[in-house]
PDB file of C-alpha atoms and ligand atoms in Angstrom:
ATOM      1  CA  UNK A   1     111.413  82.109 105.291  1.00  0.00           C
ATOM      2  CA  UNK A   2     109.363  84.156 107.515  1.00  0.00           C
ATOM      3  CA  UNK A   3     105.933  82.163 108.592  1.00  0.00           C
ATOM      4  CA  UNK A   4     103.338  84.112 110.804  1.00  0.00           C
ATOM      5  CA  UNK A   5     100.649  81.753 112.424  1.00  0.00           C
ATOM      6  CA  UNK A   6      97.315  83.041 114.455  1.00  0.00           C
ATOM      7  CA  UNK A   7      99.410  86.358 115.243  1.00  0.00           C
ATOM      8  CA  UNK A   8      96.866  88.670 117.372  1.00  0.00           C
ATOM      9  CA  UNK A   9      97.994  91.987 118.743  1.00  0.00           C
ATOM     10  CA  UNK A  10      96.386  94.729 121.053  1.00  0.00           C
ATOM     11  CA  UNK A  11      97.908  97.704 122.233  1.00  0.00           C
ATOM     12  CA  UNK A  12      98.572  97.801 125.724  1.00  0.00           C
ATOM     13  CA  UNK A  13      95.715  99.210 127.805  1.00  0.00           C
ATOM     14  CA  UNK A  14      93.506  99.136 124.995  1.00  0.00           C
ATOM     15  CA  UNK A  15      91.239  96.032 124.002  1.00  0.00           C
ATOM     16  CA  UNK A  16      90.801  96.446 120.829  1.00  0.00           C
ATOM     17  CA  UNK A  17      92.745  94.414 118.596  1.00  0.00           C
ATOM     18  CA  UNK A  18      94.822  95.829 116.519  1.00  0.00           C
ATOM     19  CA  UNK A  19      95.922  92.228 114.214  1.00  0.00           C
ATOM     20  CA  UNK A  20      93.265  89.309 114.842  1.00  0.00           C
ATOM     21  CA  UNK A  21      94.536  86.128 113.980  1.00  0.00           C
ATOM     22  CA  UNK A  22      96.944  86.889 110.776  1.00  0.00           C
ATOM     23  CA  UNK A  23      98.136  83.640 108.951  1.00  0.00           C
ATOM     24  CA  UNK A  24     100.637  84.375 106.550  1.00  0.00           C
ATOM     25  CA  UNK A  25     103.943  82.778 104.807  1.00  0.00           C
ATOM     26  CA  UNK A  26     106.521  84.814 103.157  1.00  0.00           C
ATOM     27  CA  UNK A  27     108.849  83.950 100.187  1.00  0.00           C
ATOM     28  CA  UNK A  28     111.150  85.261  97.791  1.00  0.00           C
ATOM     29  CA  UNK A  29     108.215  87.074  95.713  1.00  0.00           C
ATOM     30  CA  UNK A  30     108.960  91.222  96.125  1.00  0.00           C
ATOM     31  CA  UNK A  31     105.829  91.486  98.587  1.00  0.00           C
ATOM     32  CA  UNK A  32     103.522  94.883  98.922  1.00  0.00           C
ATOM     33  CA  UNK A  33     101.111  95.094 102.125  1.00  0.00           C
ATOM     34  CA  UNK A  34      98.730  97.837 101.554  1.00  0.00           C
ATOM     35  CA  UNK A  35      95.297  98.619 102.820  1.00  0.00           C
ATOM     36  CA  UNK A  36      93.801 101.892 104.413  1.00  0.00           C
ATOM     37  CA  UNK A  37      95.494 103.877 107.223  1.00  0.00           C
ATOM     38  CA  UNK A  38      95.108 102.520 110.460  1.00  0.00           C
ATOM     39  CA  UNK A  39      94.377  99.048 109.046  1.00  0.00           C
ATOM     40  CA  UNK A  40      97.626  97.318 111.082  1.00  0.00           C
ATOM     41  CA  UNK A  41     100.183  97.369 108.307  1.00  0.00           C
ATOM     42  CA  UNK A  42     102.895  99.521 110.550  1.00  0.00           C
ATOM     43  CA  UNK A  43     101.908  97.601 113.823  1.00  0.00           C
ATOM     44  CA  UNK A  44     102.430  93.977 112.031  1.00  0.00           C
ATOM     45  CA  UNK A  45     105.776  94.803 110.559  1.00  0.00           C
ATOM     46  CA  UNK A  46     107.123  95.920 113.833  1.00  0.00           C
ATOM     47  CA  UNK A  47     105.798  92.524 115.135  1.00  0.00           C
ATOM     48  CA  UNK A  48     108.106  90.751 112.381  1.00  0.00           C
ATOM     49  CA  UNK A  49     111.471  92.782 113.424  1.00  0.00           C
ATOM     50  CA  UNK A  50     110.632  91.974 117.203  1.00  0.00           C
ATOM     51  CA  UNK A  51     109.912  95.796 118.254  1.00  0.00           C
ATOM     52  CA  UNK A  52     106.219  94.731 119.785  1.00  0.00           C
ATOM     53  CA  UNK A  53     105.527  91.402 121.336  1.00  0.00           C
ATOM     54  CA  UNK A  54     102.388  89.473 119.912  1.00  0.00           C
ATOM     55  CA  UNK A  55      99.673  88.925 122.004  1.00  0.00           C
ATOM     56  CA  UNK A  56      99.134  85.672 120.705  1.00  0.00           C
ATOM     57  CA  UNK A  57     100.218  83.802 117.980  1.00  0.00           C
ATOM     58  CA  UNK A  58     103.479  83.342 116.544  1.00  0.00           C
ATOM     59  CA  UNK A  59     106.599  84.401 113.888  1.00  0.00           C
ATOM     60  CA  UNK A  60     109.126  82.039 113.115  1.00  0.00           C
ATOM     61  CA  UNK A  61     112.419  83.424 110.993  1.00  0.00           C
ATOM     62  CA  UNK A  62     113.019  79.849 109.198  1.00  0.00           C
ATOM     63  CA  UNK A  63     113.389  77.839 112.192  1.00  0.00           C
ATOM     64  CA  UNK A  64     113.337  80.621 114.835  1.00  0.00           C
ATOM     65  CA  UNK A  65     110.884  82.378 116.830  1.00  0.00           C
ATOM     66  CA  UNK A  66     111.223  85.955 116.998  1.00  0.00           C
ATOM     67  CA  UNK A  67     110.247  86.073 120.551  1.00  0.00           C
ATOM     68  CA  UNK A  68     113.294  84.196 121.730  1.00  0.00           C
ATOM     69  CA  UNK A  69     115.725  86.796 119.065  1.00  0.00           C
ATOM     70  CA  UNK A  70     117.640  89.182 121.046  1.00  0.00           C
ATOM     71  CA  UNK A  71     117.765  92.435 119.739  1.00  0.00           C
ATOM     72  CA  UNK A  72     121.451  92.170 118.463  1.00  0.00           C
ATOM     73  CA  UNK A  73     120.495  88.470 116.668  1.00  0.00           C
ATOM     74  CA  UNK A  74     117.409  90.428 114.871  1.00  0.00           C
ATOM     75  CA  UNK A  75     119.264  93.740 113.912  1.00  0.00           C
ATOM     76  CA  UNK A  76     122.021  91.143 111.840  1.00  0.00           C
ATOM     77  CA  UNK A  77     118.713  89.675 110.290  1.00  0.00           C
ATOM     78  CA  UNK A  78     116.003  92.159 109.533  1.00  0.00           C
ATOM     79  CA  UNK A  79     116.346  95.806 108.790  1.00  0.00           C
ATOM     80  CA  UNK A  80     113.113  97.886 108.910  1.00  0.00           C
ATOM     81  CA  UNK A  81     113.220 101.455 107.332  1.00  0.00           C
ATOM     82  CA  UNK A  82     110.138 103.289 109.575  1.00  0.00           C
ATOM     83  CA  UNK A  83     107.208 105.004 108.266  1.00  0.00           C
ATOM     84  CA  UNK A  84     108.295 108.657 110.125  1.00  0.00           C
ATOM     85  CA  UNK A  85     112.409 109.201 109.271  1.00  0.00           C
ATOM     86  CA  UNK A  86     112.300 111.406 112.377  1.00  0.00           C
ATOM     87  CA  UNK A  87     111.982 108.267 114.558  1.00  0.00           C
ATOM     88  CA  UNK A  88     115.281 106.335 113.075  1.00  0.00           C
ATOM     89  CA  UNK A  89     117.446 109.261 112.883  1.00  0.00           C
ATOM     90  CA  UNK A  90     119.647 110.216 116.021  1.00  0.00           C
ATOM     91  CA  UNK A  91     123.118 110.583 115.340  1.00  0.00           C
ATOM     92  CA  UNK A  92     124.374 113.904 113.929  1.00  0.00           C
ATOM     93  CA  UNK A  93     125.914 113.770 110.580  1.00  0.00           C
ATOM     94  CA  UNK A  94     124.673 111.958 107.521  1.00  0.00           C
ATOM     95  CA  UNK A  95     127.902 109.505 107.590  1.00  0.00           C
ATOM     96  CA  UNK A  96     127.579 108.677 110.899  1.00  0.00           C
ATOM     97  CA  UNK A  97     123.960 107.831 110.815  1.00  0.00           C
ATOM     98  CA  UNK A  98     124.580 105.335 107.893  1.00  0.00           C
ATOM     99  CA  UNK A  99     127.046 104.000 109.691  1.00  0.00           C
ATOM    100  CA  UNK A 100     125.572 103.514 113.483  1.00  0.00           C
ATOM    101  CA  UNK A 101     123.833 100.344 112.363  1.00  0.00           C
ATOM    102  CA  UNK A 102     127.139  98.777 111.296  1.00  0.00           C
ATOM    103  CA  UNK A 103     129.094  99.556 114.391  1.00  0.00           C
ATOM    104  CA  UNK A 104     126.434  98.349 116.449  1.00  0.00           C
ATOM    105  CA  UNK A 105     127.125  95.015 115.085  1.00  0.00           C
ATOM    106  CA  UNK A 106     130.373  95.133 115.973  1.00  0.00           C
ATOM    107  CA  UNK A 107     131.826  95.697 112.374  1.00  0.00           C
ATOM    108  CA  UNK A 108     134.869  97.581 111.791  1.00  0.00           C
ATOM    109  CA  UNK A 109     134.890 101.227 111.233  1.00  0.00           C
ATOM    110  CA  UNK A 110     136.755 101.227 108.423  1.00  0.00           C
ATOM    111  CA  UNK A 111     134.529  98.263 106.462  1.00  0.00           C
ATOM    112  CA  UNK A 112     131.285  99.924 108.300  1.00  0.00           C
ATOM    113  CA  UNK A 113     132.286 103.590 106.402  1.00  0.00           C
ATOM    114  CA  UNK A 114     133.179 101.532 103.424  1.00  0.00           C
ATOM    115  CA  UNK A 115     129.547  99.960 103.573  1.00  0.00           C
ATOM    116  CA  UNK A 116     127.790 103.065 104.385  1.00  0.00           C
ATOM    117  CA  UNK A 117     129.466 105.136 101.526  1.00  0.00           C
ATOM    118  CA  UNK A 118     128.523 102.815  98.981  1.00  0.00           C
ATOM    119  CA  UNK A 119     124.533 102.856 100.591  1.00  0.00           C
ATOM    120  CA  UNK A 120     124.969 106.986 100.453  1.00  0.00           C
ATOM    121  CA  UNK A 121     125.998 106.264  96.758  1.00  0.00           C
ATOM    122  CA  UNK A 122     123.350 104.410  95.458  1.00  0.00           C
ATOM    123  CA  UNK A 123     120.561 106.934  97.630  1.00  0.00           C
ATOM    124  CA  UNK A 124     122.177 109.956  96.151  1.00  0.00           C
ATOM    125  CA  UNK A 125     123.535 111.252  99.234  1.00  0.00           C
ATOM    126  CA  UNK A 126     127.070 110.437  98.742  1.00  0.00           C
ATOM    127  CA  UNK A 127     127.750 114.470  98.682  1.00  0.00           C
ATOM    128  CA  UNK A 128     125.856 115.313 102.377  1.00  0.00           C
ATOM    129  CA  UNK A 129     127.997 113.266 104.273  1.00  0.00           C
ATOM    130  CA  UNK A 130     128.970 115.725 106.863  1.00  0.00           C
ATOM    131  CA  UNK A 131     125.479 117.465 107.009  1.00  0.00           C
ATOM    132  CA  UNK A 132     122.796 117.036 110.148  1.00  0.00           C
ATOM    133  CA  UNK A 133     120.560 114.781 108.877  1.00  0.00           C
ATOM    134  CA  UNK A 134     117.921 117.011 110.093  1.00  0.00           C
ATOM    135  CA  UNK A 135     118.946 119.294 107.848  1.00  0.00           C
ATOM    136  CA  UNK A 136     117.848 117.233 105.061  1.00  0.00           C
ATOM    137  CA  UNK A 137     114.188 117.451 103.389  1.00  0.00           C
ATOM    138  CA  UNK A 138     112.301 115.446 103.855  1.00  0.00           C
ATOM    139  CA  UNK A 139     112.572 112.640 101.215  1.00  0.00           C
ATOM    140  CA  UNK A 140     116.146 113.260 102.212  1.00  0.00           C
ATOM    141  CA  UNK A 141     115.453 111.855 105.325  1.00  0.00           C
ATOM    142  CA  UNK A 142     113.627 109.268 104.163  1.00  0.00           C
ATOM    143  CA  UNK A 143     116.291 108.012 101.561  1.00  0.00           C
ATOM    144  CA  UNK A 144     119.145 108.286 104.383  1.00  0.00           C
ATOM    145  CA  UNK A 145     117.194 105.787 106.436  1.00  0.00           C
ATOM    146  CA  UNK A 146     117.063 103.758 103.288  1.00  0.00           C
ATOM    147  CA  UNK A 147     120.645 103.579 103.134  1.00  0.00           C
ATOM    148  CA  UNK A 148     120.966 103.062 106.581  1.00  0.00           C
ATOM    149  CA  UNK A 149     119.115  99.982 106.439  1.00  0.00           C
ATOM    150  CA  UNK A 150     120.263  98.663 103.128  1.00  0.00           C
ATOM    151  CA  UNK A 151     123.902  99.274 104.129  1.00  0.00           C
ATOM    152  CA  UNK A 152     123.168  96.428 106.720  1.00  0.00           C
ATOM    153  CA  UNK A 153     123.044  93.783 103.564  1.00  0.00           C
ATOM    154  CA  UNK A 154     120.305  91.776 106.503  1.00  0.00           C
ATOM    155  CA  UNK A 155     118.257  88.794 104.371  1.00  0.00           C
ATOM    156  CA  UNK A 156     115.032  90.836 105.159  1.00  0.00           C
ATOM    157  CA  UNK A 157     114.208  94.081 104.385  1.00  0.00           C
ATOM    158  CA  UNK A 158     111.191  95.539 105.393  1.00  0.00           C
ATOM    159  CA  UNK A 159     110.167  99.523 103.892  1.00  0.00           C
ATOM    160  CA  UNK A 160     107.043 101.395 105.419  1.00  0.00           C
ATOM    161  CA  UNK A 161     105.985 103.606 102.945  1.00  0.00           C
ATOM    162  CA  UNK A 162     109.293 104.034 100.966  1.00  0.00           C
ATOM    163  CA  UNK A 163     107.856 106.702  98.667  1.00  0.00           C
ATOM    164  CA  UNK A 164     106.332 108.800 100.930  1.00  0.00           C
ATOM    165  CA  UNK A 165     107.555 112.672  99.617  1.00  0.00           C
ATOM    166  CA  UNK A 166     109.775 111.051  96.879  1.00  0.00           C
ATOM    167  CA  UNK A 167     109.312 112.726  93.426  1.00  0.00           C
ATOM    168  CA  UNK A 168     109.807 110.300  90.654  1.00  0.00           C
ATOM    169  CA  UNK A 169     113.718 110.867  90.806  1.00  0.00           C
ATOM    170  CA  UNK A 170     113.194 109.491  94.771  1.00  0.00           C
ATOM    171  CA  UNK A 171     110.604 107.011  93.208  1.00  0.00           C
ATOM    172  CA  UNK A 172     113.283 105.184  90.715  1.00  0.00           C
ATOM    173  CA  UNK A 173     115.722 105.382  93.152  1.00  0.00           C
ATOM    174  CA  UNK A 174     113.595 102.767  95.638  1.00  0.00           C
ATOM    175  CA  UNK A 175     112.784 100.839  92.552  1.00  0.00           C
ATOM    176  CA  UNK A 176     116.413 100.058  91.900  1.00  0.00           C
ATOM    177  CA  UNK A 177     117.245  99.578  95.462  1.00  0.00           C
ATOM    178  CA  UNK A 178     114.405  96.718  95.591  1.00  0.00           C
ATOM    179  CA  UNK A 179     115.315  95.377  91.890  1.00  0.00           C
ATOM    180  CA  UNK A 180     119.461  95.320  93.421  1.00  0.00           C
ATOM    181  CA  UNK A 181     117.943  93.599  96.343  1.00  0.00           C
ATOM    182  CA  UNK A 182     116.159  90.525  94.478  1.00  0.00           C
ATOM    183  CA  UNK A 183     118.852  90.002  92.672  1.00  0.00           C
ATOM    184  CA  UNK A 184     120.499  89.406  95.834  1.00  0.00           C
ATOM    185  CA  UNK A 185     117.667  87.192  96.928  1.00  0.00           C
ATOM    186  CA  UNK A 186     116.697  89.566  99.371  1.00  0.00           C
ATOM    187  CA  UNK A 187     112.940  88.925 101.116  1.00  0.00           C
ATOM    188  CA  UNK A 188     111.361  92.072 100.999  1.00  0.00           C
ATOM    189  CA  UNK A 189     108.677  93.614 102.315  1.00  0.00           C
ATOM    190  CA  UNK A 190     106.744  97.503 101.570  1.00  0.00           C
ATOM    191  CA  UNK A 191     104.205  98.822 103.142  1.00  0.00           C
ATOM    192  CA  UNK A 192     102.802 101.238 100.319  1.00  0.00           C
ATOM    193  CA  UNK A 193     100.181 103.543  99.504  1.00  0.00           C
ATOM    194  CA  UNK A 194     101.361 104.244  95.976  1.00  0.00           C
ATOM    195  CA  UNK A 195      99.618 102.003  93.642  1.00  0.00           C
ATOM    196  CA  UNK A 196     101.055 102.463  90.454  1.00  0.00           C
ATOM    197  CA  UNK A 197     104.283 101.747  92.344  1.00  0.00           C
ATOM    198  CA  UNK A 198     102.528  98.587  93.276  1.00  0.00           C
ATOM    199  CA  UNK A 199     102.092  97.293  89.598  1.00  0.00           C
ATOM    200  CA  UNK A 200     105.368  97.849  88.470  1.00  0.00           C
ATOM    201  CA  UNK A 201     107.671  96.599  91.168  1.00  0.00           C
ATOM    202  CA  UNK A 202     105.552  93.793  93.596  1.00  0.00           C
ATOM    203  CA  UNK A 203     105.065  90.573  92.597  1.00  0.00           C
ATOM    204  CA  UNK A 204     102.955  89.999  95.558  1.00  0.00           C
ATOM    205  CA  UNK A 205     100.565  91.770  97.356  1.00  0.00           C
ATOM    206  CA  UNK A 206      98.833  91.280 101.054  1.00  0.00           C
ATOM    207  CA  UNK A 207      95.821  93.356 101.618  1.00  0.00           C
ATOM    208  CA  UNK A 208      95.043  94.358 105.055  1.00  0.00           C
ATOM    209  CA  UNK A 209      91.472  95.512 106.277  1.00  0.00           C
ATOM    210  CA  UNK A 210      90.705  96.191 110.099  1.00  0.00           C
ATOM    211  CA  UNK A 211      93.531  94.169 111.312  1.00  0.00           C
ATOM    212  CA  UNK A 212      92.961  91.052 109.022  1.00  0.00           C
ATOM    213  CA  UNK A 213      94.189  90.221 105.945  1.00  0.00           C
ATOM    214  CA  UNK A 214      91.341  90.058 103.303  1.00  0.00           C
ATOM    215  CA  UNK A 215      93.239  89.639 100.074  1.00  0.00           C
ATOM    216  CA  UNK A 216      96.461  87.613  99.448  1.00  0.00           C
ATOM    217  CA  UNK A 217      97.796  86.749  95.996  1.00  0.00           C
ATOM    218  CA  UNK A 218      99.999  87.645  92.792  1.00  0.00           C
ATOM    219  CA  UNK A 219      99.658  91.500  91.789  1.00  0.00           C
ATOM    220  CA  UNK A 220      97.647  90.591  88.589  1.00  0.00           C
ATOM    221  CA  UNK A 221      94.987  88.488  90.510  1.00  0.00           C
ATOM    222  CA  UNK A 222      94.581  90.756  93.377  1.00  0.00           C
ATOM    223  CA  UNK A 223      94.597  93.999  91.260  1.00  0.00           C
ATOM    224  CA  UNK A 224      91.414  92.045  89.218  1.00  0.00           C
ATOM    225  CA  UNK A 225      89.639  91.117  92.665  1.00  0.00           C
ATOM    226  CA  UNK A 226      87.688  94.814  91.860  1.00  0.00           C
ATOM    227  CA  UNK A 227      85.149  94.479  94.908  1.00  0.00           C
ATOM    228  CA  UNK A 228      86.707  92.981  97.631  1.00  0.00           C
ATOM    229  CA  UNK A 229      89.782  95.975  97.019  1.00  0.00           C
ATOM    230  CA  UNK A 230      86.726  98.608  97.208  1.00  0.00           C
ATOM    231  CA  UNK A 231      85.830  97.450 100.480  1.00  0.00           C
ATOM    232  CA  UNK A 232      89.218  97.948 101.751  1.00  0.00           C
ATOM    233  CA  UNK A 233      89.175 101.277 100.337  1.00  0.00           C
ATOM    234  CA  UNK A 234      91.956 100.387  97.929  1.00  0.00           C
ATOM    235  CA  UNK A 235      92.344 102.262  94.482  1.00  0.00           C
ATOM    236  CA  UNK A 236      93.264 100.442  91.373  1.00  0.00           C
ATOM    237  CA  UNK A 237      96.629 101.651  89.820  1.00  0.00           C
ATOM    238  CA  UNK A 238      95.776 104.732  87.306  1.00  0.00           C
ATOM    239  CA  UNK A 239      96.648 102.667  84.101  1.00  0.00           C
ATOM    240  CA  UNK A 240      94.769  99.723  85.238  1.00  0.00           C
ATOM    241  CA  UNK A 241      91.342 101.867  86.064  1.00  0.00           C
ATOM    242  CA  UNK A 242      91.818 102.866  82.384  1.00  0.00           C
ATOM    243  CA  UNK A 243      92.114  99.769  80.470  1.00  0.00           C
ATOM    244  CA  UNK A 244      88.713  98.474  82.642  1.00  0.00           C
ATOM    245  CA  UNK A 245      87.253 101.671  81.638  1.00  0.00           C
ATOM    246  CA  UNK A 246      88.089 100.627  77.863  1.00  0.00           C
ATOM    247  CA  UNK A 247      86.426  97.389  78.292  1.00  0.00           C
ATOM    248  CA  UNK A 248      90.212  95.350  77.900  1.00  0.00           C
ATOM    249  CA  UNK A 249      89.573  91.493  79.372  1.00  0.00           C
ATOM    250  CA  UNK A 250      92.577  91.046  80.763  1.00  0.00           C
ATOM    251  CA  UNK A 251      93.928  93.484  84.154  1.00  0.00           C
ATOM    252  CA  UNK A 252      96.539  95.549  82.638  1.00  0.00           C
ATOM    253  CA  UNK A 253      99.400  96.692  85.372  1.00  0.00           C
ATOM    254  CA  UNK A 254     101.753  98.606  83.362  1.00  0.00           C
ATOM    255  CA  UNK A 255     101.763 101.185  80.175  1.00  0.00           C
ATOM    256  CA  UNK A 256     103.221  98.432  78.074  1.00  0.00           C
ATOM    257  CA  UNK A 257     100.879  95.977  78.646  1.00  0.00           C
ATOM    258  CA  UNK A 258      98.368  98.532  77.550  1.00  0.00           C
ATOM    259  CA  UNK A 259      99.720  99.198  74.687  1.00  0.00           C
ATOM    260  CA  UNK A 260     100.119  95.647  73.715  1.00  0.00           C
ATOM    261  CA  UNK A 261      96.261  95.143  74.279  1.00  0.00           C
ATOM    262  CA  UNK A 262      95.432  98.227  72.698  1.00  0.00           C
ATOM    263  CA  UNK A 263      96.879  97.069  69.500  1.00  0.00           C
ATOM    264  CA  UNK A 264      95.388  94.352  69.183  1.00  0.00           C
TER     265      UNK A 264
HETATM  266  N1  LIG B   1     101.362 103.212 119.955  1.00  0.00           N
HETATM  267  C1  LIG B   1     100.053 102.994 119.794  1.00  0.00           C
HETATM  268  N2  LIG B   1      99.192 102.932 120.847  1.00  0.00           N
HETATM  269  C2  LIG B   1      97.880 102.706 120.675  1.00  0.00           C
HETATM  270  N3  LIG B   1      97.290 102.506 119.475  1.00  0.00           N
HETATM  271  C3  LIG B   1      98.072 102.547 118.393  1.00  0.00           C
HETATM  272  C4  LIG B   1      99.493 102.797 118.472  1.00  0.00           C
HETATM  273  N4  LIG B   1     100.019 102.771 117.211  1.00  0.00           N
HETATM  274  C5  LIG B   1      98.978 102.536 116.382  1.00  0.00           C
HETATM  275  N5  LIG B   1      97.812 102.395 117.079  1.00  0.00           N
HETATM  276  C6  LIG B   1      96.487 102.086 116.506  1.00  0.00           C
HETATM  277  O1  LIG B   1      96.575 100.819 115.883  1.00  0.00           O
HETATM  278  C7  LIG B   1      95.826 100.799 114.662  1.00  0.00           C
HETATM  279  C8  LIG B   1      96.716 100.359 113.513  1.00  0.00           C
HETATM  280  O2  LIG B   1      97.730 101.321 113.311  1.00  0.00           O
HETATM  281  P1  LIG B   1      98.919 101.098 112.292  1.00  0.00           P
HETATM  282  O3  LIG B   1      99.522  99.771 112.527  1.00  0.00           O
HETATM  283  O4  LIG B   1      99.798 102.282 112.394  1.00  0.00           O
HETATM  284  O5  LIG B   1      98.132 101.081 110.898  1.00  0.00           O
HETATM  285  P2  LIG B   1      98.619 101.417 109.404  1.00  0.00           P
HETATM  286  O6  LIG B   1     100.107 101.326 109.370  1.00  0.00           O
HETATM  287  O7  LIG B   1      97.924 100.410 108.561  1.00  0.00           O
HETATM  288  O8  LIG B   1      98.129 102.801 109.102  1.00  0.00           O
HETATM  289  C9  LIG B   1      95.257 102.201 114.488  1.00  0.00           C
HETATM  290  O9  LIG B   1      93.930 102.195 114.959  1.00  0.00           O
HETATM  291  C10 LIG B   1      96.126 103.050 115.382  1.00  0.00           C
HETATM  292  O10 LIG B   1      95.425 104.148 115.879  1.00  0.00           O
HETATM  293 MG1  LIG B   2     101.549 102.742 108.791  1.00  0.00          MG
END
């Protein structure tokens, strides 16, 4: 669905690349990109929903190229929840921020408030409606732009860092949005830090390491790769770095497999 071929990318006035030469196909599979800070992850994603132009290379949207998109065609197609909630959020109450999205696309206001109830719902917000969003806490913030996004039912959602100051109450909600969201054969996409939240909800995972991608594979089989991920600074989910330390075979990803191997 979304195919990304020689894709380079400096920032302007600056030389050094930022992305060299990133090959990559996406599918259905729920997909985690992770890698150290300041590896790309954040600067690639924007490339996908069209807010930076490649330097070279290119990113086709099943027969499209992104650089030909206008902004209105992408905003129908991919919805991108940013790293920093205080660079989405601009209108002021929670209702209407849920909602701008929808009326920017020209939908009604009575479907849009419809659509953006229903995405306050599911984030636990449904009660702030009328509040300033910057009145919100942080993870607040951070779930409103969820809902924002998810209200926009696009085939591609993209999350940068979706956990970032959720507790695990914040954590389960973002699971069940992305579980809702496969089952709606959804292509999604999450930058994340958190690895445990890695084993239990990605099928896929892209690593990135100084703007290339150095791993690329199904969570089990990069989670094993143990050297490559240390050179990329990556951490091994917590039950994972257990059963190796227990001498299991096999690369455990959740507390149930563990168990299972334990018994035997
Ligand atoms: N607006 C910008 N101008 C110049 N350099 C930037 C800008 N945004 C990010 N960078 C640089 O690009 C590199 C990759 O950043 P980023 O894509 O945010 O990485 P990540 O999301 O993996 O932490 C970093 O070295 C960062 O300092
Ligand atoms: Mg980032």
């Amino acid at each position: 669905m979304i195919e990304v071929s020689s894709l380079s990318f400096s920032y302007p006035n600056t030389d050094v690349p930022v992305l060299a030469d990133i090959n990559l196909e996406f599918d259905q599979r729920t997909t985690a990109i992770i890698g150290q800070n300041g590896s790309g992850k954040t600067t690639f994603v924007k490339l996908l929903k069209g807010l930076l132009k490649a330097s070279k290379g290119e990113i086709f949207i099943g027969d499209y190229d992104v650089s030909m998109k206008t902004a209105a065609e992408l905003a129908r197609q991919i919805g991108l929840v940013f790293q920093n909630p205080n660079d989405q959020i601009f209108k002021r109450t929670v209702l209407d921020e849920a909602m701008f999205g929808l009326l920017n696309i020209k939908m009604g206001k009575y479907t849009a408030e419809k659509l953006a109830l229903e995405a306050l719902e599911m984030v636990g917000l449904a009660g702030k409606t009328a509040m300033n969003p910057h009145d919100l806490s942080l993870s607040e913030k951070k779930l409103l732009c969820t809902a924002s996004v998810v209200a926009m039912d696009t085939d591609i959602v993209i999350f940068d860092e979706p956990t970032i100051a959720q507790d695990e109450a914040g954590k389960k909600i973002i699971s069940n949005i992305i579980k809702k969201l496969k089952r709606k054969q959804k292509l999604i996409i999450t930058i994340i830090h958190d690895m445990d939240f890695v084993a239990e909800n990605f099928e896929r995972i892209i690593v990135f390491n100084q703007g290339t991608v150095i791993l690329d594979g199904a969570t089990r089989e990069v989670f094993t790769r143990k050297e490559v991920l240390k050179e990329a600074k990556v951490e091994l989910p917590g039950i994972t770095q257990l059963a190796n330390r227990l001498g299991f075979q096999n690369t455990v990803l959740t507390i149930e497999e563990f168990l299972q191997n334990y018994s035997k």
